[in-house]
Coordinates of C-alpha atoms in Angstrom, one line a residue:
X1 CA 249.6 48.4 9.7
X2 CA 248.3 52.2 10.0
X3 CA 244.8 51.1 9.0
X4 CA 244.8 48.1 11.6
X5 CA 246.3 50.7 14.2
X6 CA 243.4 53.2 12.9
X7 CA 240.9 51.5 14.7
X8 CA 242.2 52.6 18.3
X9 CA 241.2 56.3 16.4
X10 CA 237.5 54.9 15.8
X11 CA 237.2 53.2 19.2
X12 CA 238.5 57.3 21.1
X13 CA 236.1 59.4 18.5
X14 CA 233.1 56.9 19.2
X15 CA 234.5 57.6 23.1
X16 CA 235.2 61.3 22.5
X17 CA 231.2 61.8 20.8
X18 CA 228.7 59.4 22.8
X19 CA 230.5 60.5 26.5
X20 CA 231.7 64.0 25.6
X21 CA 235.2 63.0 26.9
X22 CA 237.9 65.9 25.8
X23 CA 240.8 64.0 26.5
X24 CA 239.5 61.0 24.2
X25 CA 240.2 64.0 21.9
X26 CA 243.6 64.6 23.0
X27 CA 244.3 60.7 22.4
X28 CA 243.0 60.6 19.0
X29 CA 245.7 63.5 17.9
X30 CA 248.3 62.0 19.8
X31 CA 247.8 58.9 17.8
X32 CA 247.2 61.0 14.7
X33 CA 250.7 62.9 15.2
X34 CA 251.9 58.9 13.8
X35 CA 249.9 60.0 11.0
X36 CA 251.3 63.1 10.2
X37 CA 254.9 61.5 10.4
X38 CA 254.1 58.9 7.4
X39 CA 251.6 61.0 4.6
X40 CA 253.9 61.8 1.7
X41 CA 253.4 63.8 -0.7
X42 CA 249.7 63.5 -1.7
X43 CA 248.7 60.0 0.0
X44 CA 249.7 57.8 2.6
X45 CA 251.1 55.4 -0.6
X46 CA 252.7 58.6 -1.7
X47 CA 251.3 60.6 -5.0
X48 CA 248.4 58.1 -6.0
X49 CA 245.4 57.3 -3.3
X50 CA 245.5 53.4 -2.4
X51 CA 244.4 51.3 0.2
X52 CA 245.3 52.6 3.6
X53 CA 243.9 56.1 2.3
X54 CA 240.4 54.6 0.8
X55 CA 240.2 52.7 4.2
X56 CA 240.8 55.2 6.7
X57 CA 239.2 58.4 5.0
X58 CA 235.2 57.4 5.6
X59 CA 236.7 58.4 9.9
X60 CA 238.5 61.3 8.7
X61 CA 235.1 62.4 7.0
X62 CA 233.2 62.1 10.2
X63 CA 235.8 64.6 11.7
X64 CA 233.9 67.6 10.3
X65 CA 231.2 66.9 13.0
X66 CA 233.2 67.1 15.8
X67 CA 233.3 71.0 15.4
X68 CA 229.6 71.1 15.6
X69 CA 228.8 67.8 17.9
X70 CA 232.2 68.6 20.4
X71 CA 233.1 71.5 19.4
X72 CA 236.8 70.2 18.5
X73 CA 238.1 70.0 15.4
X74 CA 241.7 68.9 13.8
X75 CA 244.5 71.7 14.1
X76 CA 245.4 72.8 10.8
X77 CA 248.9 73.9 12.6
X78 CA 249.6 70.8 14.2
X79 CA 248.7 68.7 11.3
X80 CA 249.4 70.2 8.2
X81 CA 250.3 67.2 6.1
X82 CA 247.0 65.8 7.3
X83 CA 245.2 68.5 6.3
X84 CA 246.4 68.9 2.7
X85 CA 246.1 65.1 2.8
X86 CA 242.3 65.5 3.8
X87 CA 242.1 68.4 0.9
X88 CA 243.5 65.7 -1.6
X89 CA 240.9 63.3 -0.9
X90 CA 238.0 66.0 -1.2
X91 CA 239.6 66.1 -4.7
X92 CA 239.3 62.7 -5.9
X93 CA 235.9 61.5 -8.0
X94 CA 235.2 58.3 -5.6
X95 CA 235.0 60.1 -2.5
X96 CA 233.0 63.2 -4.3
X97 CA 230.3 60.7 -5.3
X98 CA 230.5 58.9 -2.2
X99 CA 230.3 62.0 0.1
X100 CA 228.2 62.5 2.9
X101 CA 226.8 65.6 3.6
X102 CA 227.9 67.5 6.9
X103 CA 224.3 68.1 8.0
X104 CA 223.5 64.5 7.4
X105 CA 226.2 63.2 9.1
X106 CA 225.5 65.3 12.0
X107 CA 221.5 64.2 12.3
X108 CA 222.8 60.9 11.7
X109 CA 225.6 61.0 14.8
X110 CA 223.1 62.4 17.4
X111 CA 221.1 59.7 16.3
X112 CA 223.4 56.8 16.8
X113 CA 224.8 57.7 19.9
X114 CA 220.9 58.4 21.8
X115 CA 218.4 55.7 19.4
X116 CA 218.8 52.0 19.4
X117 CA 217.9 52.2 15.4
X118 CA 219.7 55.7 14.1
X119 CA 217.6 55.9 10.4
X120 CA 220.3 54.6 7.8
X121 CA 219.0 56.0 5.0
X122 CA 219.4 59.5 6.1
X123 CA 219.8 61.8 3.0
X124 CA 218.8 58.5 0.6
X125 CA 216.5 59.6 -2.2
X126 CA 213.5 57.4 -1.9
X127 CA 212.2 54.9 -4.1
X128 CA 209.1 56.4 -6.1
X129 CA 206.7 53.7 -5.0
X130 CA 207.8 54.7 -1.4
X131 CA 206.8 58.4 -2.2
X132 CA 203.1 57.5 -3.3
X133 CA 200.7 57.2 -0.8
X134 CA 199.1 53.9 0.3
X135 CA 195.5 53.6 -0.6
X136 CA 193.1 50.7 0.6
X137 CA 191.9 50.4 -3.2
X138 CA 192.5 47.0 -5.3
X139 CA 193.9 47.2 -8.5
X140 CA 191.1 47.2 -11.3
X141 CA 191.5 44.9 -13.5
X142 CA 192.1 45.4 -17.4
X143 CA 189.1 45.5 -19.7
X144 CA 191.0 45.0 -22.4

């Protein structure tokens, strides 16, 4: 249930970031107070991560650009559970390894919300063939 309703969250921040619409913003944390209500203890399941928290944490992660792309951010005062719950999740190995950095994520949301084809592979390490130049040569063939 909180993960279906989640997606009203995705549709206002996609609202909130390509239209600069403040009170898209003030719909997202009146939905997120919900949110606040139901975290226990660590996670939404209550002291291990499960599904609802794996789901909805890759939107969460994309909140740390709304200070720099509107400006907004989540209030730590208003959402304190939240936030802790946001700390936990920092914590954990998968979403570590899995993290996208801020600066990424920002070049990457500017990109999606002006450019028909945003680069997906922004902050990908590239394949070592990739990295060699081209030349117009033909492989010589072995003497041996």
């Amino acid at each position: 249930m909180l993960v279906d309703s989640f997606q009203r969250v995705v549709a206002l921040l996609f609202k909130a970031l390509k239209f600069k619409d403040p009170e898209a913003f003030n719909e997202i944390c009146k939905i997120l107070d919900h949110y606040e209500k139901v975290v226990s203890d660590s996670f939404f399941g209550g002291s291990n991560v499960g599904f609802t928290d794996l789901m909805i944490w890759p939107w969460f992660e994309r909140f740390r650009s709304l200070k720099s792309l509107l400006n907004n951010e989540l209030d730590k005062d208003r959402f304190p559970k939240l936030t802790a719950w946001i700390k936990n999740m920092t914590l954990l190995d998968c979403v570590k390894k899995t993290s996208v950095r801020q600066d990424h994520l920002i070049v990457f949301t500017k990109q999606s919300l002006t450019s028909p084809e945003p680069d997906y592979d922004i902050g990908l390490e590239k394949p070592k063939e990739e990295e060699t130049p081209a030349t117009n040569e033909e492989p010589k063939p072995s003497t041996e």
